[in-house]
C-alpha cells in the first residue's frame, strides 16, 4: 500500500531537524547513533500524526502495510476454525463469571466474529535441515491492541523463526475499540487450542505444548502473558514458555518510567484519535471525556482484571519459563522489571504470595534483559546491533527450552491430560512416523557435518543462560544489563526492596495526569 504523500511531506521537516539536532549533540541519549535517533524521531512523528486520523483509517493502512518476505522464507495462510473460538469463549466465560459488569459489554455477541480468525505459518525453507526439533512459536503482534497485523510483523517473525530454528504461527486477532477485551484473549486462546488439537484437515499433527513458545511484542507481549494466566487458571496444558519484547502489562500506566522516559521513546503521550464511528472517545480534545475511558482496549472498570493487566494478578507463579526484553529508555520499562520480580517471587513478603485460603503457585522462572538506552520494542530497528543481539538471545532462549531431541523415544514426552466442563483434551500421541522423521533429520545433520554448528549454538545458549547458582539451585530470576553493542555489562542486579514496595503501591491506580499534562497533549 502506498504511503500517503502528505505524511511524507509532514515528516520531512522532522527528518531534517533531527539530523541538525544530532550533529549539535542535542540527543535524547548520548548512546544513540544517527540512525537510531532518526528512527525514533520518524516513528514518533508517524504515531503523533496518526492521532489526527480516524482509527478506521489508521487500522486500514497498518493492516495492509508490510515489508516483503525473504525468498528463503515460507508463508502459508490458515484459518482457525470457529469451533476453536467457541471453545475459547466458553473457557473465558467461566473465568470471567461474576465480572460481566466490569467487562462492560456483551462480548459474546460481538458482530466482528462474523469475520474468520485468520493466521499464517512462517518459517525458513531450510528449517528441517538445520534442526531435528519441532519448535513452534505462537506469535501475537503488538500495536496497542487497536492496530497492526500478522503480515505487518512478519519481517520480525521471520528473524525470530530463523534464530530459534522454529516455525511460527501468527494470527490477526480482533482489534479494539471495535472488539474490546476479552476478544483478543479469546482469539489467542482459540489459536492455541487450534495448535494443540487441530481438526483433521489442518495439515499438521497435534503439537505438544512442551514444544510451544508463546511470543509477542508490546500489547502482544501482554497478551502472551494474559494467555499464560488463562491457561493456568483454566487448568489447560501450559506451553513450555513465553518470550516477551517490551510487554504492555499495566494498562493503568501506574509506574514512573511512563513519564520519565518520554524523551527517549517513540510512544506518544497517550493514544487518541479523532472522532469516528468506532471511536468510544468522541472528542479527543476533551480531556475529561478521554479520562472516562483511558484505553481503547478496555473500559476503565476492566483495567484491574488480570487478563487485561497481567501485572495485577495476585500470583504470577506457576507459569512456563518467561524471557523478557526491554529498553532502559522506554516508557514501559518499569512494568517489565516489576513483572519479572513478581513472577519470580524474588521478595515473597512484598508480593503477598502466601495469602490465607488462596492457592499459592511456585515461582516462575524469569530471564530479564534490559538494553541500555533502547526505546520500546527496539527490535524494530533491525539495523541496530542491540536489535540483532536481542533477536539472537531470543532464539537462544527458544532453543534452550525446546532442545534438540535425543535418539531414544523418551524424547517424546507426554503431557498430562485434563478435562473441563467445555472440552476434553489429551496429549498429542508420539507417532512412529515422527520418530522416523527425527531419525532422518539427524542423519541429514550428520551427513552435512552440522553437528559442530549445533555444538557452537549450545555453547552460546549455555553462555547466555545461567541455569544454577553457586549452590547448584535453580535461579528463578536472572537479570542482565546489556549495552548498545549487545555486550553484557552487569548480571543479576536486583531492584532494591524500597523501590519494589513503592512500585507495588502505585499499581492499579491511574497516575496524576493533572501533574503531567504533557501526557494528554495532542
XYZ file of C-alpha atoms in Angstrom:
522
model
C 0.000 0.000 0.000
C 1.412 3.388 -0.971
C 2.413 5.818 1.759
C 0.343 8.974 1.925
C 2.416 11.780 0.310
C 1.021 14.151 2.938
C 2.652 12.016 5.644
C 5.998 12.151 3.841
C 5.733 15.911 3.438
C 4.781 16.350 7.088
C 7.683 14.199 8.342
C 10.387 15.721 6.125
C 10.962 18.706 8.444
C 11.187 16.235 11.354
C 13.887 14.340 9.465
C 15.926 17.466 8.775
C 15.576 18.860 12.291
C 16.634 15.504 13.798
C 19.791 15.438 11.666
C 20.570 19.009 12.725
C 19.976 18.248 16.408
C 22.129 15.139 16.265
C 25.151 16.964 14.919
C 24.601 19.706 17.501
C 24.732 16.976 20.190
C 21.104 17.611 21.085
C 20.339 13.907 21.513
C 17.854 12.350 23.991
C 20.516 9.778 24.928
C 24.247 10.076 24.288
C 24.387 6.389 23.309
C 22.192 6.933 20.264
C 23.781 6.984 16.835
C 22.219 8.991 14.000
C 20.306 6.027 12.550
C 18.590 5.255 15.846
C 17.898 8.936 16.531
C 16.259 9.270 13.119
C 14.349 6.013 13.503
C 12.848 7.010 16.844
C 12.018 10.544 15.676
C 10.327 9.373 12.472
C 8.311 6.653 14.214
C 7.222 9.088 16.920
C 6.224 11.577 14.246
C 4.208 8.950 12.388
C 2.325 7.907 15.535
C 1.798 11.524 16.552
C 0.395 12.371 13.138
C -1.845 9.315 13.308
C -3.773 10.900 16.167
C -5.349 13.300 13.704
C -6.765 10.444 11.619
C -9.651 8.162 12.459
C -8.934 4.772 13.963
C -10.534 3.100 10.956
C -8.135 4.833 8.555
C -5.165 4.053 10.787
C -6.164 0.378 11.022
C -6.738 0.075 7.289
C -3.288 1.444 6.474
C -1.371 -0.613 9.053
C -3.394 -3.734 8.293
C -2.102 -3.772 4.720
C 1.361 -2.235 5.107
C 4.168 -4.761 5.407
C 7.669 -5.475 4.171
C 8.141 -8.262 1.609
C 9.381 -11.603 2.924
C 12.775 -13.033 2.092
C 12.809 -15.641 -0.715
C 14.193 -18.089 1.857
C 11.017 -17.782 3.970
C 7.837 -19.808 3.528
C 4.482 -18.157 4.332
C 1.302 -20.257 4.394
C -2.128 -18.851 5.186
C -4.512 -20.609 7.579
C -7.907 -20.122 9.203
C -8.622 -21.064 12.812
C -11.962 -22.947 12.926
C -14.901 -21.287 14.659
C -15.177 -24.346 16.894
C -11.867 -23.307 18.493
C -13.153 -19.789 19.095
C -16.415 -21.089 20.563
C -14.416 -23.355 22.857
C -12.221 -20.424 23.898
C -15.307 -18.290 24.563
C -16.731 -20.909 26.922
C -13.434 -21.078 28.818
C -13.214 -17.287 29.148
C -16.853 -17.043 30.203
C -16.071 -19.390 33.081
C -13.030 -17.384 34.167
C -14.896 -14.065 33.952
C -18.015 -15.306 35.728
C -19.290 -12.606 38.082
C -17.234 -9.873 36.377
C -19.589 -9.162 33.471
C -20.318 -5.651 34.721
C -16.603 -4.836 34.913
C -16.030 -6.130 31.379
C -18.669 -3.643 30.255
C -20.135 -5.055 27.030
C -21.864 -8.128 25.580
C -18.681 -9.605 24.194
C -20.214 -12.939 23.190
C -22.470 -11.071 20.746
C -19.593 -9.276 19.026
C -20.571 -8.811 15.337
C -16.861 -8.837 14.386
C -16.913 -12.611 14.945
C -18.521 -12.877 11.539
C -15.026 -12.430 10.099
C -12.939 -15.635 10.252
C -9.905 -15.792 12.530
C -7.033 -15.787 10.049
C -3.432 -16.719 10.654
C -0.250 -17.630 8.847
C 2.642 -20.040 9.232
C 6.105 -18.527 8.780
C 9.369 -20.464 8.684
C 12.647 -20.620 6.812
C 12.514 -23.110 3.950
C 15.583 -24.994 5.231
C 14.389 -25.287 8.858
C 14.126 -29.084 8.815
C 17.690 -29.328 7.533
C 19.038 -27.255 10.429
C 17.256 -28.886 13.365
C 15.622 -32.140 14.435
C 13.391 -30.368 16.967
C 9.841 -29.287 16.178
C 9.695 -25.852 17.806
C 6.519 -23.821 17.377
C 6.113 -20.142 18.225
C 2.621 -18.742 18.649
C 3.382 -15.111 17.797
C 0.997 -12.332 18.904
C 1.626 -8.991 17.218
C 1.707 -5.670 19.044
C 0.052 -2.377 18.196
C -1.593 -1.092 21.395
C -4.423 -3.613 20.859
C -6.009 -1.485 18.133
C -3.632 -1.604 15.177
C -1.210 -3.887 13.369
C -1.407 -7.306 11.748
C 0.418 -10.598 11.421
C 1.710 -9.569 7.988
C 2.998 -6.249 9.286
C 5.119 -8.071 11.891
C 6.271 -10.777 9.515
C 9.647 -9.085 8.989
C 10.338 -9.610 12.711
C 8.688 -13.025 12.926
C 10.898 -14.464 10.191
C 14.008 -13.269 12.058
C 12.895 -14.960 15.275
C 11.929 -18.131 13.393
C 15.413 -18.369 11.934
C 17.177 -17.573 15.213
C 15.111 -20.140 17.108
C 15.081 -22.790 14.343
C 11.303 -22.749 14.725
C 8.100 -22.373 12.758
C 5.811 -19.523 13.762
C 2.052 -19.272 13.729
C 0.671 -15.736 13.996
C -2.914 -14.510 13.914
C -4.973 -11.424 13.148
C -6.880 -11.228 16.398
C -9.854 -8.855 16.686
C -8.807 -5.273 17.350
C -10.166 -2.663 19.738
C -12.120 -0.438 20.010
C -14.490 -2.354 17.725
C -13.828 -5.502 19.795
C -12.524 -4.649 23.284
C -11.352 -7.112 25.940
C -11.752 -10.098 26.052
C -11.988 -10.502 22.253
C -8.213 -10.532 21.686
C -7.643 -13.010 24.542
C -10.393 -15.288 23.179
C -8.790 -15.248 19.721
C -5.288 -16.012 21.002
C -6.672 -18.813 23.179
C -8.504 -20.166 20.118
C -5.212 -20.159 18.190
C -3.512 -22.104 20.996
C -6.327 -24.681 21.084
C -6.008 -24.957 17.294
C -2.321 -25.853 17.663
C -2.690 -28.498 20.370
C -5.866 -30.094 18.988
C -6.213 -29.226 15.284
C -9.011 -30.530 13.062
C -8.218 -33.437 10.780
C -7.832 -31.177 7.726
C -5.461 -28.675 9.395
C -2.415 -30.083 7.613
C -0.397 -30.724 10.776
C -0.450 -33.117 13.729
C -1.381 -32.004 17.258
C 1.516 -30.054 18.733
C 2.888 -30.975 22.129
C 2.508 -27.904 24.416
C 6.083 -28.560 25.560
C 7.117 -27.670 22.016
C 5.228 -24.333 22.005
C 6.525 -20.894 22.981
C 4.045 -18.033 23.143
C 5.644 -14.805 21.989
C 4.624 -11.199 21.490
C 5.807 -7.608 21.392
C 4.261 -4.702 23.315
C 0.498 -5.383 23.511
C 1.269 -8.798 22.015
C 3.641 -9.447 24.914
C 0.877 -8.508 27.333
C -1.499 -10.858 25.503
C 1.086 -13.653 25.697
C 1.212 -13.318 29.478
C -2.576 -12.995 29.716
C -2.894 -16.230 27.749
C -0.437 -17.941 30.109
C -2.600 -16.886 33.071
C -5.781 -18.073 31.327
C -4.263 -21.477 30.617
C -3.031 -21.822 34.207
C -6.304 -20.708 35.783
C -8.427 -22.893 33.485
C -6.274 -25.950 34.124
C -5.224 -26.276 30.491
C -1.786 -27.549 29.397
C 0.817 -24.811 29.720
C 3.262 -24.070 26.905
C 6.898 -24.556 27.754
C 7.460 -20.797 27.954
C 6.889 -17.266 26.711
C 9.145 -14.669 25.100
C 8.034 -11.058 25.521
C 9.525 -7.941 23.971
C 8.600 -4.781 25.902
C 5.339 -6.317 27.156
C 2.494 -3.927 27.982
C 1.159 -5.425 31.213
C -0.087 -2.369 33.142
C -2.924 -0.574 31.371
C -3.183 1.924 34.216
C 0.214 3.428 33.293
C 0.987 3.301 37.011
C 4.771 3.357 37.116
C 7.328 6.217 36.870
C 9.000 5.372 33.534
C 5.781 6.135 31.646
C 6.646 9.801 32.273
C 10.393 9.831 32.992
C 11.306 8.117 29.688
C 9.107 10.231 27.429
C 12.071 11.844 25.662
C 13.843 8.544 24.881
C 10.877 6.672 23.428
C 8.697 6.975 20.357
C 5.445 6.080 22.174
C 3.344 9.260 22.099
C 1.626 10.939 25.028
C -1.433 8.710 25.050
C -3.131 7.043 22.083
C -6.115 9.112 20.964
C -7.735 9.639 17.579
C -10.283 11.965 16.058
C -13.987 11.168 16.288
C -15.290 8.270 14.184
C -17.979 5.544 14.338
C -15.569 3.098 16.020
C -14.100 5.571 18.485
C -15.589 5.476 22.004
C -13.762 8.737 22.788
C -15.789 11.015 20.536
C -13.985 14.262 21.303
C -10.287 13.539 21.577
C -9.588 17.141 22.632
C -11.935 16.843 25.623
C -9.647 15.752 28.458
C -12.478 14.748 30.777
C -14.086 12.526 28.141
C -10.755 10.889 27.442
C -10.276 10.169 31.140
C -13.619 8.373 31.263
C -12.006 5.684 29.081
C -8.233 5.888 29.072
C -7.655 2.857 26.822
C -9.340 1.719 23.637
C -8.717 -1.912 24.636
C -10.857 -1.988 27.774
C -13.295 0.037 29.817
C -11.804 1.680 32.907
C -13.761 -0.763 35.075
C -11.954 -3.689 33.403
C -8.372 -2.434 33.728
C -7.899 -4.232 37.048
C -8.782 -7.658 35.621
C -5.501 -9.661 35.496
C -6.252 -10.877 31.963
C -6.218 -7.185 30.940
C -3.287 -6.055 33.110
C -1.314 -9.242 33.898
C 0.942 -7.453 36.384
C -2.094 -7.067 38.672
C -2.523 -10.827 39.093
C -2.309 -11.820 42.762
C 0.072 -14.608 41.813
C 2.242 -14.772 38.681
C 3.804 -18.088 39.678
C 3.202 -21.490 38.156
C 3.773 -20.355 34.564
C 6.108 -21.640 31.893
C 9.569 -20.074 31.734
C 9.457 -16.399 30.707
C 12.032 -14.398 28.742
C 11.563 -10.611 28.846
C 13.460 -7.966 26.881
C 13.019 -4.226 27.352
C 14.954 -0.997 26.819
C 16.170 1.209 29.646
C 14.898 4.232 27.692
C 11.350 3.017 27.059
C 8.181 4.139 28.774
C 7.137 0.598 29.707
C 10.493 -0.291 31.280
C 9.359 -0.309 34.911
C 6.451 -2.677 34.343
C 8.752 -5.213 32.659
C 11.126 -5.075 35.608
C 8.409 -5.284 38.260
C 6.604 -8.113 36.462
C 9.838 -10.116 36.299
C 10.421 -9.726 40.043
C 6.799 -10.501 40.876
C 6.639 -13.644 38.703
C 9.932 -14.985 40.081
C 8.847 -14.068 43.643
C 12.173 -12.503 44.461
C 10.614 -10.964 47.594
C 7.602 -13.074 48.670
C 6.884 -10.775 51.587
C 6.421 -7.818 49.209
C 4.257 -9.658 46.694
C 1.945 -11.287 49.288
C 2.449 -14.699 47.739
C 1.034 -16.715 50.655
C -2.423 -15.308 51.294
C -4.569 -17.393 53.667
C -7.097 -19.503 51.800
C -5.636 -18.632 48.395
C -3.710 -21.129 46.305
C -0.044 -20.260 46.009
C 1.961 -21.249 42.937
C 5.699 -21.941 42.803
C 7.916 -19.172 41.395
C 8.035 -18.738 37.641
C 11.485 -18.862 36.116
C 12.223 -15.475 34.514
C 15.105 -14.111 32.435
C 15.086 -10.306 32.130
C 17.328 -8.474 29.655
C 17.443 -4.672 29.927
C 19.170 -2.953 26.986
C 20.906 0.333 27.650
C 19.330 3.454 26.073
C 16.940 1.441 23.882
C 13.315 2.523 23.214
C 10.145 0.424 23.126
C 10.407 -2.758 21.011
C 13.780 -1.631 19.676
C 13.958 -4.883 17.695
C 12.008 -2.946 15.044
C 15.275 -1.169 14.179
C 16.922 -4.173 12.544
C 19.964 -2.107 11.568
C 20.988 -1.653 15.213
C 23.429 -4.066 16.966
C 21.213 -4.194 20.063
C 18.270 -5.360 17.942
C 20.339 -8.101 16.311
C 21.629 -9.210 19.697
C 18.126 -9.268 21.228
C 16.808 -11.422 18.377
C 19.775 -13.769 18.742
C 19.221 -14.101 22.506
C 15.519 -14.734 21.958
C 16.373 -17.507 19.529
C 18.791 -18.977 22.081
C 16.016 -18.969 24.690
C 13.661 -20.827 22.342
C 16.361 -23.385 21.501
C 17.154 -23.818 25.205
C 13.638 -24.578 26.419
C 12.896 -26.776 23.383
C 16.225 -28.585 22.965
C 17.330 -30.910 20.213
C 15.798 -34.371 20.739
C 17.837 -37.410 21.670
C 17.821 -40.639 19.663
C 15.664 -42.547 22.135
C 11.878 -42.483 22.213
C 11.889 -40.839 25.647
C 12.416 -37.506 23.948
C 8.724 -37.578 23.058
C 7.417 -36.631 26.466
C 3.731 -36.959 27.172
C 1.577 -34.291 28.756
C -0.933 -34.842 31.468
C -4.465 -34.908 30.119
C -7.108 -32.589 31.502
C -10.775 -32.050 31.272
C -13.092 -29.108 31.683
C -16.833 -28.603 31.545
C -16.346 -27.453 27.958
C -13.957 -29.930 26.428
C -11.612 -32.824 26.965
C -8.070 -32.808 25.679
C -5.343 -35.407 25.730
C -1.679 -35.301 24.905
C -0.700 -35.496 21.247
C 0.455 -39.060 20.523
C 4.096 -39.848 19.978
C 3.672 -41.079 16.383
C 6.110 -43.605 14.923
C 6.413 -41.640 11.715
C 7.597 -38.665 13.761
C 10.364 -40.785 15.277
C 11.319 -41.794 11.733
C 11.369 -38.119 10.671
C 13.584 -37.255 13.638
C 15.978 -40.074 12.780
C 16.089 -38.972 9.139
C 16.778 -35.390 10.121
C 19.584 -36.485 12.420
C 21.178 -38.441 9.563
C 20.957 -35.386 7.326
C 22.611 -33.312 10.028
C 25.434 -35.814 10.310
C 25.913 -36.016 6.561
C 26.197 -32.260 6.346
C 28.592 -32.215 9.314
C 26.371 -29.708 11.058
C 26.855 -31.220 14.496
C 29.690 -28.771 15.106
C 27.282 -25.939 14.329
C 24.735 -27.307 16.802
C 27.521 -27.644 19.342
C 28.514 -23.991 18.936
C 24.870 -22.961 19.295
C 24.630 -24.973 22.510
C 27.783 -23.293 23.815
C 26.198 -19.898 23.149
C 22.997 -20.950 24.932
C 24.990 -22.147 27.962
C 26.858 -18.852 27.996
C 23.732 -16.678 27.772
C 21.585 -18.531 30.315
C 22.720 -19.284 33.851
C 20.765 -22.345 34.939
C 22.023 -22.723 38.513
C 23.576 -20.617 41.255
C 26.810 -21.437 43.095
C 24.966 -23.935 45.316
C 23.517 -25.801 42.368
C 19.984 -24.488 42.995
C 17.721 -23.173 40.239
C 17.937 -19.465 39.512
C 14.321 -18.336 39.214
C 15.363 -14.776 38.449
C 18.097 -13.706 36.046
C 18.662 -10.058 35.146
C 21.197 -8.830 32.604
C 22.011 -5.260 31.625
C 23.251 -5.128 28.036
C 24.927 -2.200 26.287
C 24.076 -0.745 22.873
C 26.526 -3.108 21.162
C 24.982 -6.215 22.695
C 27.644 -6.767 25.336
C 26.505 -7.843 28.793
C 27.520 -5.127 31.285
C 26.056 -6.321 34.573
C 24.443 -9.565 35.686
C 21.704 -10.243 38.237
C 21.197 -6.718 39.534
C 18.292 -6.815 41.971
C 15.917 -3.895 42.324
C 16.069 -2.618 45.917
C 13.190 -3.510 48.233
C 12.223 0.112 48.787
C 11.619 0.720 45.084
C 9.734 -2.566 44.712
C 7.388 -1.627 47.579
C 6.879 1.848 46.157
C 6.009 0.483 42.709
C 3.672 -2.137 44.169
C 1.786 0.624 45.979
C 1.389 2.522 42.702
C -0.179 -0.384 40.800
C -3.849 -0.313 39.977
C -4.152 3.464 40.138
C -4.302 5.961 37.316
C -1.389 8.389 37.503
C -1.855 12.030 38.412
C -2.454 13.340 34.917
C -3.025 16.868 36.206
C 0.590 16.816 37.357
C 1.613 15.503 33.934
C -0.471 17.459 31.417
C 2.057 16.619 28.701
C 0.703 13.054 28.698
C -2.648 14.335 27.469
C -1.225 16.626 24.810
C -2.233 16.163 21.220
